[in-house]
PDB file of C-alpha atoms in Angstrom:
ATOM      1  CA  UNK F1391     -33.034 -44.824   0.650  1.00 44.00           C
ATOM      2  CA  UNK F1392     -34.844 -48.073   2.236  1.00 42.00           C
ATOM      3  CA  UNK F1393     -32.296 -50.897   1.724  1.00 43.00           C
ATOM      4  CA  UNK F1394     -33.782 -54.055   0.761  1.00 39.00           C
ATOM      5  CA  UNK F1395     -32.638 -57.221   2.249  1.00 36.00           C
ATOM      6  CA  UNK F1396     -33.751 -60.749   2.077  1.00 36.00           C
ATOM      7  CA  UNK F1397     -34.934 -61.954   5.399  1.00 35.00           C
ATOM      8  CA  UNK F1398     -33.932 -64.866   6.848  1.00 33.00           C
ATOM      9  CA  UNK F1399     -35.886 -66.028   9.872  1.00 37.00           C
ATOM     10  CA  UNK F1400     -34.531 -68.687  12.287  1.00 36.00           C
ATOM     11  CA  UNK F1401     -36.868 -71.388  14.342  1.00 37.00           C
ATOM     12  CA  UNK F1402     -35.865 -74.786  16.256  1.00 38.00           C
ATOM     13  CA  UNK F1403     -37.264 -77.003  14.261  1.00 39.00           C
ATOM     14  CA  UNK F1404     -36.615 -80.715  14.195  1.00 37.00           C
ATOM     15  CA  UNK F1405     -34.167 -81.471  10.935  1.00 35.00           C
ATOM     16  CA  UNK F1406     -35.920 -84.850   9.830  1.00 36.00           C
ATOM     17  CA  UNK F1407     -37.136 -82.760   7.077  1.00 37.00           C
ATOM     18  CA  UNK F1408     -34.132 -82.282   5.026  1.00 34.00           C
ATOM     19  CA  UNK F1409     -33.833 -86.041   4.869  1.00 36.00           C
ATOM     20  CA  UNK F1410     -36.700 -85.767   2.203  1.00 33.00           C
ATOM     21  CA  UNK F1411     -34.055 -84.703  -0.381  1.00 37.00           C
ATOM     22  CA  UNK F1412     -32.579 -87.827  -0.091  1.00 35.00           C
ATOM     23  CA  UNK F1413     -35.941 -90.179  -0.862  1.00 38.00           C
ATOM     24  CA  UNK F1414     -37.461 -90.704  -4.457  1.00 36.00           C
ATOM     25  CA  UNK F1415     -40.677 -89.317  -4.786  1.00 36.00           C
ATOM     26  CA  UNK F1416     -43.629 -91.325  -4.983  1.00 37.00           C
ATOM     27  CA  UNK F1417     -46.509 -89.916  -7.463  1.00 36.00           C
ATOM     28  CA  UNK F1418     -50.103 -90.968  -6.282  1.00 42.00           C
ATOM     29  CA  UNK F1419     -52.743 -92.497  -8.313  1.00 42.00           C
ATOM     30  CA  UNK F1420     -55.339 -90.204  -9.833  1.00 42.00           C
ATOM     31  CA  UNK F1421     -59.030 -90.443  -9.150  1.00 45.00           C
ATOM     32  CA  UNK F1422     -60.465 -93.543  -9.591  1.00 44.00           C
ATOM     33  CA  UNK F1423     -57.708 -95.737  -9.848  1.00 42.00           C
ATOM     34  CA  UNK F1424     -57.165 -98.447  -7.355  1.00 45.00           C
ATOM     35  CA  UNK F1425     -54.054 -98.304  -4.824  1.00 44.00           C
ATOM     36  CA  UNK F1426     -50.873-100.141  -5.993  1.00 43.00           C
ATOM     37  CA  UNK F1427     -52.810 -99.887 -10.251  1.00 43.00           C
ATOM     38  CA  UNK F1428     -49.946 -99.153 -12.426  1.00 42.00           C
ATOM     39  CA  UNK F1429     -50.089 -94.994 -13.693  1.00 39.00           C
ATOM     40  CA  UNK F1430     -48.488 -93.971 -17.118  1.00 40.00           C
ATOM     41  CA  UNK F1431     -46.732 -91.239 -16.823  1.00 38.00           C
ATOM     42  CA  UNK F1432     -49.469 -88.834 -18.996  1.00 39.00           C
ATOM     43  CA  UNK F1433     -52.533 -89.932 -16.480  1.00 38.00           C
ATOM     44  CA  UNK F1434     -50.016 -89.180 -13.656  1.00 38.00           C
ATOM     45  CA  UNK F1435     -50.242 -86.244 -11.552  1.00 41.00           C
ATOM     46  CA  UNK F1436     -46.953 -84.662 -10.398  1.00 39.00           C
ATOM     47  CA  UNK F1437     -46.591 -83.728  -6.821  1.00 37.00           C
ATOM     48  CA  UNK F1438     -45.303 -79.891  -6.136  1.00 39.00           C
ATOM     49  CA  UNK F1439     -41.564 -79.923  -5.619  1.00 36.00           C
ATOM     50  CA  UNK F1440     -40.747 -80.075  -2.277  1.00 30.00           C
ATOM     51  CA  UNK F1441     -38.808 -77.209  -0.802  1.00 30.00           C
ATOM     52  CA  UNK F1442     -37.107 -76.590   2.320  1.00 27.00           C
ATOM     53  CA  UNK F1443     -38.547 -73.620   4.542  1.00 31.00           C
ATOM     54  CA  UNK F1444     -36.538 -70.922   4.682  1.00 35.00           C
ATOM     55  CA  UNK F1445     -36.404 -71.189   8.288  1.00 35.00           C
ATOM     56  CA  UNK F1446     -35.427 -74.320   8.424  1.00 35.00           C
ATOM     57  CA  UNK F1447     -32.104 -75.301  10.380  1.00 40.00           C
ATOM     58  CA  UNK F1448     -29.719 -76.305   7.263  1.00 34.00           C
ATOM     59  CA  UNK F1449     -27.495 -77.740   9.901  1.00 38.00           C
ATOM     60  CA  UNK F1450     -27.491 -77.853  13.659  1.00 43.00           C
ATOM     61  CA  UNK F1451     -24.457 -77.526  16.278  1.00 48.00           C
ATOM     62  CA  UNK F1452     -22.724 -79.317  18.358  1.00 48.00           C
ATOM     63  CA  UNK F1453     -25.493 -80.543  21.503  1.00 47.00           C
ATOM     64  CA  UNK F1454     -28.419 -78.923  19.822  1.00 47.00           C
ATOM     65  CA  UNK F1455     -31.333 -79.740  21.168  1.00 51.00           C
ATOM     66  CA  UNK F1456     -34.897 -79.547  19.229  1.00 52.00           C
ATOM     67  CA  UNK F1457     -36.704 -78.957  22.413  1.00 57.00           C
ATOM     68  CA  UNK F1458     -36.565 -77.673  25.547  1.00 82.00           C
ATOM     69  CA  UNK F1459     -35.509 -73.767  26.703  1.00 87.00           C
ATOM     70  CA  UNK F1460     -32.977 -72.857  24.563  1.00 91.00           C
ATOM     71  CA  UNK F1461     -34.740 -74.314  21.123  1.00 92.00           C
ATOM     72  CA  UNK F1462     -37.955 -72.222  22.479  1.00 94.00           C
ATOM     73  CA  UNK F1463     -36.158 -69.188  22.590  1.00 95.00           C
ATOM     74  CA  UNK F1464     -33.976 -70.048  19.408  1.00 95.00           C
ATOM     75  CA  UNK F1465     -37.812 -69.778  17.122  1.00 95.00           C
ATOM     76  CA  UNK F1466     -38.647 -67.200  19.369  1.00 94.00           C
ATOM     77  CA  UNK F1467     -35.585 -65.289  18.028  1.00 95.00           C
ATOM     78  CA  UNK F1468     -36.661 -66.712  14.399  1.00 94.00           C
ATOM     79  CA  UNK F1469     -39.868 -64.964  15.053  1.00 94.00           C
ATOM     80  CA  UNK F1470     -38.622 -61.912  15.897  1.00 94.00           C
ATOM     81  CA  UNK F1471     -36.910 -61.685  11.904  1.00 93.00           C
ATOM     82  CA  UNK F1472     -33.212 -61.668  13.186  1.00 95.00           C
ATOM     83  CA  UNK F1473     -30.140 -63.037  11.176  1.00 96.00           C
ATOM     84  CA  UNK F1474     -28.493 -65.366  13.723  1.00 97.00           C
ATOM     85  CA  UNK F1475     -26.646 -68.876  13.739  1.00 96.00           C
ATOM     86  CA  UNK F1476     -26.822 -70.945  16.716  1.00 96.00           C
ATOM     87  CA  UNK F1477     -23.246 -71.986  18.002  1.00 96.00           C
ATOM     88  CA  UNK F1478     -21.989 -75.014  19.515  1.00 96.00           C
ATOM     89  CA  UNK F1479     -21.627 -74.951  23.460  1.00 96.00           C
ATOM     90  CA  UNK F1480     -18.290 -74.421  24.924  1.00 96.00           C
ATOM     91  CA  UNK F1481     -16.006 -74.103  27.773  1.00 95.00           C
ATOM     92  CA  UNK F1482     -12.988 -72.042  28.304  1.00 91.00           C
ATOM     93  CA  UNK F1483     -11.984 -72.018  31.898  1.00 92.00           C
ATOM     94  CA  UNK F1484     -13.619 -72.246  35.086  1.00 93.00           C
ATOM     95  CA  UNK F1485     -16.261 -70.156  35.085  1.00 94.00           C
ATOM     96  CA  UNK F1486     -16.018 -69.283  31.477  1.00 97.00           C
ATOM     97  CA  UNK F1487     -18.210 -71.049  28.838  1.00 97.00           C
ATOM     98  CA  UNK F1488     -20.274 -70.048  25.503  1.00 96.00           C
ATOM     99  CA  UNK F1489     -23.659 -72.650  25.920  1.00 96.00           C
ATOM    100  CA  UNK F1490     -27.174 -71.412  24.491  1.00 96.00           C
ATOM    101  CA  UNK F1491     -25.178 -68.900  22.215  1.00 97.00           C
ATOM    102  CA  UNK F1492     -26.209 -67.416  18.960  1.00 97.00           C
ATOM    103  CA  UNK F1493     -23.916 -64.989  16.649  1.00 97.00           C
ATOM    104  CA  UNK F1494     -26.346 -62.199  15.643  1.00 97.00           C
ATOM    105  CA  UNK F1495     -25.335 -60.703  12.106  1.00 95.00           C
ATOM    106  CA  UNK F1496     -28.297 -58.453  11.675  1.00 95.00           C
ATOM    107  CA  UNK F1497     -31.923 -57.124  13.244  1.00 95.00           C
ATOM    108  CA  UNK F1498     -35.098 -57.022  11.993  1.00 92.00           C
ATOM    109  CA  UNK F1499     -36.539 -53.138  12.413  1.00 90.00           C
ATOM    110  CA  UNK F1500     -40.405 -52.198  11.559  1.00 89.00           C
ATOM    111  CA  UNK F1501     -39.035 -51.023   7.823  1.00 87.00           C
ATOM    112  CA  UNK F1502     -35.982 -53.141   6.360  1.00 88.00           C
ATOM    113  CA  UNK F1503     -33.203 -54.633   8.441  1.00 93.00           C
ATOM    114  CA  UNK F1504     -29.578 -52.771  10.443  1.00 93.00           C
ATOM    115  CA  UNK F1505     -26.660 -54.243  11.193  1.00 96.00           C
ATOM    116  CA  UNK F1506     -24.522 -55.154  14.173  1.00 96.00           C
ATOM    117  CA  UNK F1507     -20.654 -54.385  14.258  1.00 96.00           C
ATOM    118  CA  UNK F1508     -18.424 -56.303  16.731  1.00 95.00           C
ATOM    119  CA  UNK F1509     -20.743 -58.943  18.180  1.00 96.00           C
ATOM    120  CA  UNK F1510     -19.413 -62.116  19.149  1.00 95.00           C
ATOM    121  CA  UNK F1511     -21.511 -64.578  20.817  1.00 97.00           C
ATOM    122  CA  UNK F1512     -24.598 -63.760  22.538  1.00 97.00           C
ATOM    123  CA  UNK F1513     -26.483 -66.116  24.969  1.00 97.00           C
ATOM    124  CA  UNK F1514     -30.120 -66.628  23.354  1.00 97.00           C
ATOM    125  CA  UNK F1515     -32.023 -64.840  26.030  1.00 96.00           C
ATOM    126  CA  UNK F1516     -29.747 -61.821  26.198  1.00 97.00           C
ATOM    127  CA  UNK F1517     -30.201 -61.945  22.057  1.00 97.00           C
ATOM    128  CA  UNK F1518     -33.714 -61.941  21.820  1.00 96.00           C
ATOM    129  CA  UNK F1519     -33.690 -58.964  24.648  1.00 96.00           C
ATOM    130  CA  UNK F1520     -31.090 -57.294  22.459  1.00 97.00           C
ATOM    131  CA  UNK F1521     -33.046 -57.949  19.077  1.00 97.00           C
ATOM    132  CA  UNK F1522     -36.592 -56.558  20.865  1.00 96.00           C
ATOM    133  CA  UNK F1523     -35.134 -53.273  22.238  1.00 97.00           C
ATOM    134  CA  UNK F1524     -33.068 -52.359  18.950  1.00 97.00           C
ATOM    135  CA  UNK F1525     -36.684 -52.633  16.971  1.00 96.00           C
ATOM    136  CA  UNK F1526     -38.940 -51.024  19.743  1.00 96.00           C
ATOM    137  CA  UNK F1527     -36.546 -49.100  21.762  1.00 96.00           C
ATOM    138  CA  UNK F1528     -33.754 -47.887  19.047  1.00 97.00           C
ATOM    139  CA  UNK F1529     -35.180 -47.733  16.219  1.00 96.00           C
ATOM    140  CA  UNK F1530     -38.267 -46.264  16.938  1.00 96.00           C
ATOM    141  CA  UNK F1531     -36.956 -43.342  19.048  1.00 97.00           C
ATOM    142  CA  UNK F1532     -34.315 -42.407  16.271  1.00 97.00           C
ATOM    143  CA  UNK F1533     -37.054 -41.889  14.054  1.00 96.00           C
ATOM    144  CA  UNK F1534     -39.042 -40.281  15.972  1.00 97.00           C
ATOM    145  CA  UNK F1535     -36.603 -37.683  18.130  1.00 98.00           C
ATOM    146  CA  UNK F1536     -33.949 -37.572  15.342  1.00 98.00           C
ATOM    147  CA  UNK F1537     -36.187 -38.046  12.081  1.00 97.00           C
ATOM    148  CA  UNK F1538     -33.966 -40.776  10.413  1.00 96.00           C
ATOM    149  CA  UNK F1539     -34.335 -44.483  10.992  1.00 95.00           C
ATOM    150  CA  UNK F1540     -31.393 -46.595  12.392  1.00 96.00           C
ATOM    151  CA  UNK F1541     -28.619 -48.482  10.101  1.00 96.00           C
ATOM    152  CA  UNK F1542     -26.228 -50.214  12.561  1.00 97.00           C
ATOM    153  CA  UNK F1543     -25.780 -50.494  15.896  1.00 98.00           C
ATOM    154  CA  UNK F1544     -21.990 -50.648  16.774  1.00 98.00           C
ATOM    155  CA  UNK F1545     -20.906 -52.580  20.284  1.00 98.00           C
ATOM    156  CA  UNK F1546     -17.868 -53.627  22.152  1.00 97.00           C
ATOM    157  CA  UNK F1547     -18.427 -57.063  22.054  1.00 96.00           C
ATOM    158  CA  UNK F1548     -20.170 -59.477  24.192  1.00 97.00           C
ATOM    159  CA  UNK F1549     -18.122 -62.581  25.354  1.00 97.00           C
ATOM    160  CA  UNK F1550     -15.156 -62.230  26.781  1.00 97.00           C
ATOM    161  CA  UNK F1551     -13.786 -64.632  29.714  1.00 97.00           C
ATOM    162  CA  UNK F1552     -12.655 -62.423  32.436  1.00 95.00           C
ATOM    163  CA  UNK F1553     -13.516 -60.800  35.717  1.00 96.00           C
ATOM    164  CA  UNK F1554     -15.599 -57.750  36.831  1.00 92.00           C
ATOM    165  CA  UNK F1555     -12.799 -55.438  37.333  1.00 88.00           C
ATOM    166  CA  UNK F1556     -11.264 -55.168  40.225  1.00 88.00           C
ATOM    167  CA  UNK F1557     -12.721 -58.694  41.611  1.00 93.00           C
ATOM    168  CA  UNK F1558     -12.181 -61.891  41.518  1.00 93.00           C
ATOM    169  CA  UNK F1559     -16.220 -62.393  40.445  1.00 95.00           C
ATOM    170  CA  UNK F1560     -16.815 -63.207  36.978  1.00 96.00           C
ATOM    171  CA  UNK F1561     -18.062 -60.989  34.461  1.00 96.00           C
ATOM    172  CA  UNK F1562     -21.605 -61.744  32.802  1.00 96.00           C
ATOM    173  CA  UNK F1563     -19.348 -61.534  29.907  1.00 97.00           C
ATOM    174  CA  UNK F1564     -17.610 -64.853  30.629  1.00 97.00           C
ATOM    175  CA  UNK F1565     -20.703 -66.445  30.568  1.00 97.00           C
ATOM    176  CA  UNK F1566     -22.034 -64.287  27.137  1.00 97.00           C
ATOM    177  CA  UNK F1567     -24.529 -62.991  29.060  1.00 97.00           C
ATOM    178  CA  UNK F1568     -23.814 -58.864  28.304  1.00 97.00           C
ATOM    179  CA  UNK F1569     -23.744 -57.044  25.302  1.00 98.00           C
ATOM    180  CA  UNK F1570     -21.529 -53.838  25.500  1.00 98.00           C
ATOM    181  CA  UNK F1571     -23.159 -50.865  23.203  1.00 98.00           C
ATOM    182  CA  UNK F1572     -20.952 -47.632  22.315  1.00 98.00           C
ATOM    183  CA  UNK F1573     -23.146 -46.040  19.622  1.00 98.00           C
ATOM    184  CA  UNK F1574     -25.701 -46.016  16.533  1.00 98.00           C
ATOM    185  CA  UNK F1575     -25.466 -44.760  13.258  1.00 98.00           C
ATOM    186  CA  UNK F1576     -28.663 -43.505  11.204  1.00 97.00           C
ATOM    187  CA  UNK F1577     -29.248 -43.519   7.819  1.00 96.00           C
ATOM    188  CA  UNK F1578     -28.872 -40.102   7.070  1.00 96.00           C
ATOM    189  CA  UNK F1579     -25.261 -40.799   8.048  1.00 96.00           C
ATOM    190  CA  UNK F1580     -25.165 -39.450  11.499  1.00 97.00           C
ATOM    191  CA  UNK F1581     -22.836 -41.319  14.311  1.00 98.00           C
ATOM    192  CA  UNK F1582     -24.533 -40.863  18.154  1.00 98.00           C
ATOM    193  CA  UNK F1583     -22.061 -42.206  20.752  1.00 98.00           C
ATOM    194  CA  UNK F1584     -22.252 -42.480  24.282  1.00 98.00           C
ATOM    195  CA  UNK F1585     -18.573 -41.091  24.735  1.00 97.00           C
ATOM    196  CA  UNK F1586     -19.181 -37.622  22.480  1.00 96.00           C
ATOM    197  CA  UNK F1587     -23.128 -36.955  22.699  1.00 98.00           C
ATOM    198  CA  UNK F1588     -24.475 -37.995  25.780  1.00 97.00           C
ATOM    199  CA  UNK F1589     -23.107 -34.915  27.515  1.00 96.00           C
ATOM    200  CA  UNK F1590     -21.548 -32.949  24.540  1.00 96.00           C
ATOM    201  CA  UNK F1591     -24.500 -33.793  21.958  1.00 97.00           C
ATOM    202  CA  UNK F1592     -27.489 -31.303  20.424  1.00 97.00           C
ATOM    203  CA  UNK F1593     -30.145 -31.313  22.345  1.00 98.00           C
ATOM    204  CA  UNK F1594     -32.050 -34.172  20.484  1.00 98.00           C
ATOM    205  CA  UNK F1595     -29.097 -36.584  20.650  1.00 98.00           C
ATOM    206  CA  UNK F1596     -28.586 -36.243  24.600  1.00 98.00           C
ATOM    207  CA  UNK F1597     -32.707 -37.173  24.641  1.00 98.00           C
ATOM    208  CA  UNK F1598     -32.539 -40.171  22.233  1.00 98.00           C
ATOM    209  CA  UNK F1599     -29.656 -41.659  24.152  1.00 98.00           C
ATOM    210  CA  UNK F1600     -31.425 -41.180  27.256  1.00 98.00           C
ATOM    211  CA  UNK F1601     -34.833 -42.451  25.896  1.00 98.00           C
ATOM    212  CA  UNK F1602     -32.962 -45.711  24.920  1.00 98.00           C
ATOM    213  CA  UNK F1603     -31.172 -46.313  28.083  1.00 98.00           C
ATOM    214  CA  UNK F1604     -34.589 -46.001  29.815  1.00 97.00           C
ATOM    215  CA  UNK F1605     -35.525 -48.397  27.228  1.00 97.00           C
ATOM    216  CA  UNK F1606     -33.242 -50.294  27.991  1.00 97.00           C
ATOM    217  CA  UNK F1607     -34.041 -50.735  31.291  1.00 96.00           C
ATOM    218  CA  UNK F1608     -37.286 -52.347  30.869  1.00 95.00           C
ATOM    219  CA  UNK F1609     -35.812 -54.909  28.649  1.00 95.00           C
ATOM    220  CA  UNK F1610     -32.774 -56.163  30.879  1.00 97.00           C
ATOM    221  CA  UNK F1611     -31.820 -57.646  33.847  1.00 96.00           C
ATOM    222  CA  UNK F1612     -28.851 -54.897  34.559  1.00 96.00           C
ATOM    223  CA  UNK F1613     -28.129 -51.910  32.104  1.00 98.00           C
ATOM    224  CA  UNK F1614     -25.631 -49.209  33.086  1.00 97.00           C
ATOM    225  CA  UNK F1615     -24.270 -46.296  30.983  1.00 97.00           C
ATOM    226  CA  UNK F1616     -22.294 -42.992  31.947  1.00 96.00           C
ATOM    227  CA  UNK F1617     -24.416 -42.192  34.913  1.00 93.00           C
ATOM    228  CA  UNK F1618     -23.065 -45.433  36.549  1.00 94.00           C
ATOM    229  CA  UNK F1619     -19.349 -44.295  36.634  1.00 93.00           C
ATOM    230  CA  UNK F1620     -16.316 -43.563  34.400  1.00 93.00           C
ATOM    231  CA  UNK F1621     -15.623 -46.934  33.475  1.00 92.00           C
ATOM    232  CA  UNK F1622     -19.221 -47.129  31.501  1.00 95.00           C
ATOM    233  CA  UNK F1623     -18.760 -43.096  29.955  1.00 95.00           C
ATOM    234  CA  UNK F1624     -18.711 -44.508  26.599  1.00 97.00           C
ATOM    235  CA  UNK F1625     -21.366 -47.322  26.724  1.00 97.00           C
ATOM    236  CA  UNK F1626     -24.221 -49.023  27.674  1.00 98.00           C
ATOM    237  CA  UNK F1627     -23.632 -52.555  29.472  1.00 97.00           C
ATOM    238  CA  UNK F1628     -26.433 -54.749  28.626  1.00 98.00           C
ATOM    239  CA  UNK F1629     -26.838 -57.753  30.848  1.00 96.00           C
ATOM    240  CA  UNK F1630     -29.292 -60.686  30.804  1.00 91.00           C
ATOM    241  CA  UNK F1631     -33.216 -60.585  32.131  1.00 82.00           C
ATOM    242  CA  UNK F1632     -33.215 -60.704  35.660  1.00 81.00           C
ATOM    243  CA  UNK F1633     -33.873 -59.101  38.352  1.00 84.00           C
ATOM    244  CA  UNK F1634     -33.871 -54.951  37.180  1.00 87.00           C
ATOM    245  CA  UNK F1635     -30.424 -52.948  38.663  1.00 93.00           C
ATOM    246  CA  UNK F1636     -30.738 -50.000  36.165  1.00 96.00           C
ATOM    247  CA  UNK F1637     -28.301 -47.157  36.442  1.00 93.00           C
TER     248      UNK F1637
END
């Protein structure tokens, strides 16, 4: 069954418009009468209601900015059909801070929308990475390896202030930066995780997980699953758009 969902699409626009609510309106003289004439009401043409875009911001954060990088890649994001609210910038501790975030709440796919569990903040670049290989990477190759098209894609989490274990380096997770993926659910019901199928799987699970890691790959700056070591056997770290470490 397709599920139907109202789409809501994001973009960084400036929010002068929503101060039109507040103003009367002002009906214009028909044809042929002089500027400034006075109009009865039955020779009076109404205006069309004005309505506010649906991708309009309703409200903005704290130090949003309708310009510049992160607003670019905010209506980029839009674009792209996502669910998503930009969130205010913030600091934790040294080293550990939330700034260009969005909270995802659901992806656009080619047919309907899926959902996200577990996702906390998510720096906008990371986001829009995430959003683009869930549509052309995920999606796709569950329909076409496992014949059902995705519903949700469940994750660890994203931000979380710490270190890389066993350093004292930060984690790209301090800075929002990674998105931690442990499995996908299809529509037809079925659960694929990296901890059960991608060595204990049929035959077309182990391929679609390995088709989207690859995918992956091409999307983000560092991506590493089971092959990496134990500590990643039961998910896929997904970290920024630099320079490509893939394992």
């Amino acid at each position: 069954m397709k599920r139907k969902l109202t789409l809501f699409r994001f973009a960084s626009a400036p929010l002068a418009a929503l101060a039109l609510a507040s103003c009367g309106s002002v009906i214009p003289a028909p044809a042929g009468v002089a500027p400034g004439a006075a109009v009865s009401a039955s020779s009076a043409t109404s205006p069309p209601p004005i309505t506010r875009p649906a991708n309009r911001l309703a409200s903005a954060p704290r130090g949003y900015r309708s310009s510049g990088p992160v607003a670019n890649c905010i209506a980029d994001l839009g674009a792209s059909g996502a669910r998503f609210e930009p969130l205010p910038d913030t600091y934790a501790a040294p080293g550990c801070n939330k700034l260009g975030t969005v909270r995802l709440s659901a992806l656009s796919g080619d047919d309907g929308m899926f959902g996200i569990s577990n996702l906390g903040p998510v720096k906008c670049g990371t986001a829009k990475a995430f959003t683009d290989w869930a549509r052309f990477g995920v999606d796709r190759a569950a329909r076409q390896i496992l014949g059902s098209p995705l519903m949700r894609i469940e994750t660890m989490g994203s931000y979380a202030c710490r270190n890389v274990a066993g350093t004292d380096r930060r984690s790209a997770h301090a800075r929002a930066e990674a998105i931690d993926v442990s499995g996908f659910v299809l529509e037809d019901g079925r659960r694929i995780t990296l901890s059960g199928d991608w060595n204990d799987g049929t035959a077309a699970e182990r391929e679609f997980l390995r088709v989207v890691h690859r995918s992956a790959c091409k999307r983000f700056g560092t991506v590493l699953g089971p092959q990496y070591n134990a500590a990643h056997r039961d998910h896929f770290h997904l970290e920024g758009t630099g320079p490509r470490f893939c394992r």
